Short mmCIF file of C-alpha atoms in Angstrom, two decimals:
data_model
loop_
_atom_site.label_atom_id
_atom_site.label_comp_id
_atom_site.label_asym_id
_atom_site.label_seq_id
_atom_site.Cartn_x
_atom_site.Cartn_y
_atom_site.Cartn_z
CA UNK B 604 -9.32 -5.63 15.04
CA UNK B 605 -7.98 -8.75 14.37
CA UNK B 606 -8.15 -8.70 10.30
CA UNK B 607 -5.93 -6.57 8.47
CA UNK B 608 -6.36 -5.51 4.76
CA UNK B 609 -4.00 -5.47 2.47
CA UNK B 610 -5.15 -3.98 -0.98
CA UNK B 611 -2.74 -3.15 -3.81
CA UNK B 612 -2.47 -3.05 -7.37
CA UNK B 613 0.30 -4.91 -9.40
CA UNK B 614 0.95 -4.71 -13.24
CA UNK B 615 4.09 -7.22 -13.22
CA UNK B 616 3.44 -8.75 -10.15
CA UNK B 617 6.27 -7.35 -7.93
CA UNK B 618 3.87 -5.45 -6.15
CA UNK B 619 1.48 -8.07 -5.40
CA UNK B 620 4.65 -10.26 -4.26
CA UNK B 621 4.96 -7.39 -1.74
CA UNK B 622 1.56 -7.70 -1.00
CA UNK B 623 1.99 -11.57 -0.17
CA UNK B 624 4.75 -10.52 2.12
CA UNK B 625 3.35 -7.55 4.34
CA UNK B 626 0.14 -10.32 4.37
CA UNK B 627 2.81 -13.15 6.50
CA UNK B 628 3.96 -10.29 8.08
CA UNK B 629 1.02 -9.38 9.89
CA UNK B 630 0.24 -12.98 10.57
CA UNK B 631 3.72 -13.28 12.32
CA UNK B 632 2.02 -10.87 14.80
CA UNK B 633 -0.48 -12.54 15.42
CA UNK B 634 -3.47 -10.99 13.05
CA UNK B 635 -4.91 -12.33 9.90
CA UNK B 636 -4.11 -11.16 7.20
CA UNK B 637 -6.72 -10.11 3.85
CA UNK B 638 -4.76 -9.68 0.59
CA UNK B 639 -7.04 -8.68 -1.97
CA UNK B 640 -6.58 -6.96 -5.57
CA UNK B 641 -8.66 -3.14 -5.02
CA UNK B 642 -10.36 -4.28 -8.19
CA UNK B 643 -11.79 -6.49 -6.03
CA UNK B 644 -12.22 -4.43 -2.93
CA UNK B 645 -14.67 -1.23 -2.51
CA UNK B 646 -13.24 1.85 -1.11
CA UNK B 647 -15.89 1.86 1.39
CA UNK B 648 -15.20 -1.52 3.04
CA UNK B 649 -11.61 -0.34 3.10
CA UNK B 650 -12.39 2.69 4.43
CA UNK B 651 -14.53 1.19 6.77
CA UNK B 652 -10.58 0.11 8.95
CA UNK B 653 -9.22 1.86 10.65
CA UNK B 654 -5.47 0.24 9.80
CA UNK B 655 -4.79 -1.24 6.46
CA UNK B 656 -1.78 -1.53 3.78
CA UNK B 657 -2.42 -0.12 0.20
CA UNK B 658 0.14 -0.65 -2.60
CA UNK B 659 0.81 0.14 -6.02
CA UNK B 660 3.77 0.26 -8.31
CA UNK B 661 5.40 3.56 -9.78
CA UNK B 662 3.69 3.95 -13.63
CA UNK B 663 4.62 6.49 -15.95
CA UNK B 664 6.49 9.69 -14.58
CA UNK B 665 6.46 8.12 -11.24
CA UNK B 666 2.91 8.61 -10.90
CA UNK B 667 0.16 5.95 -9.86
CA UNK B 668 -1.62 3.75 -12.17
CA UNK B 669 -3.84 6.06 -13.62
CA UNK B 670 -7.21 3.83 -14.84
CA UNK B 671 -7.68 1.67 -11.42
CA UNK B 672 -5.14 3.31 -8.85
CA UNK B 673 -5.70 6.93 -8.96
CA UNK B 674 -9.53 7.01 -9.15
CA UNK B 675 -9.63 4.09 -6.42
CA UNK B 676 -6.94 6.58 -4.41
CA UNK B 677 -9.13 10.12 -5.05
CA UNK B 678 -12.05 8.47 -3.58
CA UNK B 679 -10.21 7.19 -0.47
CA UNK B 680 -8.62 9.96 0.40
CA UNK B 681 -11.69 11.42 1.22
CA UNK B 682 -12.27 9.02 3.68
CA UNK B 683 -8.75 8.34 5.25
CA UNK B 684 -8.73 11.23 8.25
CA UNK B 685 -8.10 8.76 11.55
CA UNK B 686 -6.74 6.21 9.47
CA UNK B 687 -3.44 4.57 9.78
CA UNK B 688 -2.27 3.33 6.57
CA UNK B 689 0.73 1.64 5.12
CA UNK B 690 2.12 2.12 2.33
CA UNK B 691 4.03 -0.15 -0.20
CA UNK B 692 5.24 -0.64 -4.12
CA UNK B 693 7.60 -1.66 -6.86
CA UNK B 694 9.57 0.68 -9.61
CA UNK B 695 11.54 0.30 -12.02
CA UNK B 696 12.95 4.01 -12.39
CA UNK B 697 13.52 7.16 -10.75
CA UNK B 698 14.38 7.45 -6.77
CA UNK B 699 10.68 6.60 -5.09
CA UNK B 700 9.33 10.20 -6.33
CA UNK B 701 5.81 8.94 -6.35
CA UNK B 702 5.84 7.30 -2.82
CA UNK B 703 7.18 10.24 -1.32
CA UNK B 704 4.49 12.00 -3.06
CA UNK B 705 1.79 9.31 -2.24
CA UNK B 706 2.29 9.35 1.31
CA UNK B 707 2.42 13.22 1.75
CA UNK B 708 -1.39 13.28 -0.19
CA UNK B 709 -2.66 11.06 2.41
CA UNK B 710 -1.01 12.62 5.45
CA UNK B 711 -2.33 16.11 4.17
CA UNK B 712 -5.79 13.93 4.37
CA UNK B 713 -5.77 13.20 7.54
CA UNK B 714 -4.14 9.74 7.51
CA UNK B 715 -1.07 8.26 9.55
CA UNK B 716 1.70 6.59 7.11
CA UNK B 717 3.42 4.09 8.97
CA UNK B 718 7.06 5.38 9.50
CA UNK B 719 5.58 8.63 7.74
CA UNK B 720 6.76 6.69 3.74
CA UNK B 721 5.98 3.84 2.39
CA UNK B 722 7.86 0.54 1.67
CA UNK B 723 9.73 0.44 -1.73
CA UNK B 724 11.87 -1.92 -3.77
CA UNK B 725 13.22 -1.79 -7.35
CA UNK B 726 11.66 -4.09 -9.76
CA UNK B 727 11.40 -8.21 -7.76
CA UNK B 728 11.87 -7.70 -3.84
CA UNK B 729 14.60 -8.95 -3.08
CA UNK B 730 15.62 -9.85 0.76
CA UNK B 731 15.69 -6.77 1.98
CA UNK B 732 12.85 -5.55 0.96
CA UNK B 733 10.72 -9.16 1.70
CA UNK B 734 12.15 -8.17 5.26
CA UNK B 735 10.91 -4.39 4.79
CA UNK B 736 7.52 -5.47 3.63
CA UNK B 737 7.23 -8.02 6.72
CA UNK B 738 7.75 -5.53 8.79
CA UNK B 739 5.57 -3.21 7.85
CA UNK B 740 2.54 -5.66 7.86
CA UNK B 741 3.79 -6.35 12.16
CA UNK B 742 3.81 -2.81 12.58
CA UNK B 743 0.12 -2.39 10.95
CA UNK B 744 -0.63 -5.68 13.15
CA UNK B 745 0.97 -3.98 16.41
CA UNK B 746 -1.11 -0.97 15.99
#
């Protein structure tokens, strides 16, 4: 597989930023790299990888975007079992509550999370967490 997706959601744009980022990461190693809104994605040709990144920010009570994420995310899920999936977004409250959560619903579904959680930052990434989201796009490219 030489194409890896990345498909996220961003309401501010941090997320898609972070997006951008795993993207050059996964072209440092070598792979190309598809970033692509999943309003503009299906969840079957995502589902149809067998690695790909999926992000979206914390909303609400550290919950997932609820209009676009979560019913994009139900569907998937049921399709994820073999996959290996990473995992990234944005917040701008709490402690990560809804990754934690995130990546446990899609390990109970079969799926391998890179590094078993996914790749946060609070509100803009900053270095660190350009560096984080780099290297989780070569670890989705190594795989």
């Amino acid at each position: 597989m030489d194409q890896i997706i990345v498909a996220f959601w961003s309401g501010t744009g941090n997320t898609e930023a972070m997006a951008e980022m795993v993207g050059k990461g996964v072209e440092e190693a070598g792979k190309t790299a598809k970033v692509v809104s999943i309003e503009d994605i299906t969840v079957e040709e995502l589902s149809e990888q067998a690695v790909f990144a999926l992000g979206c920010p914390s909303m609400g009570d550290e919950e997932l975007e609820e209009t676009i994420v979560e019913p994009f995310v139900a569907e998937l899920e049921k399709k994820v079992s073999g996959k290996t999936i990473g995992l990234f977004g944005s917040y701008g409250w709490g402690d990560g509550e809804w990754m934690r959560n995130w990546a446990e619903r899609m390990q109970k579904a079969g799926a391998a999370v890179v590094d078993s959680e996914g790749v946060i930052c609070n509100e803009a990434p900053d270095d660190e967490a350009e560096e984080a989201c780099r290297g989780l796009g070569r670890k989705l490219a190594a795989i």
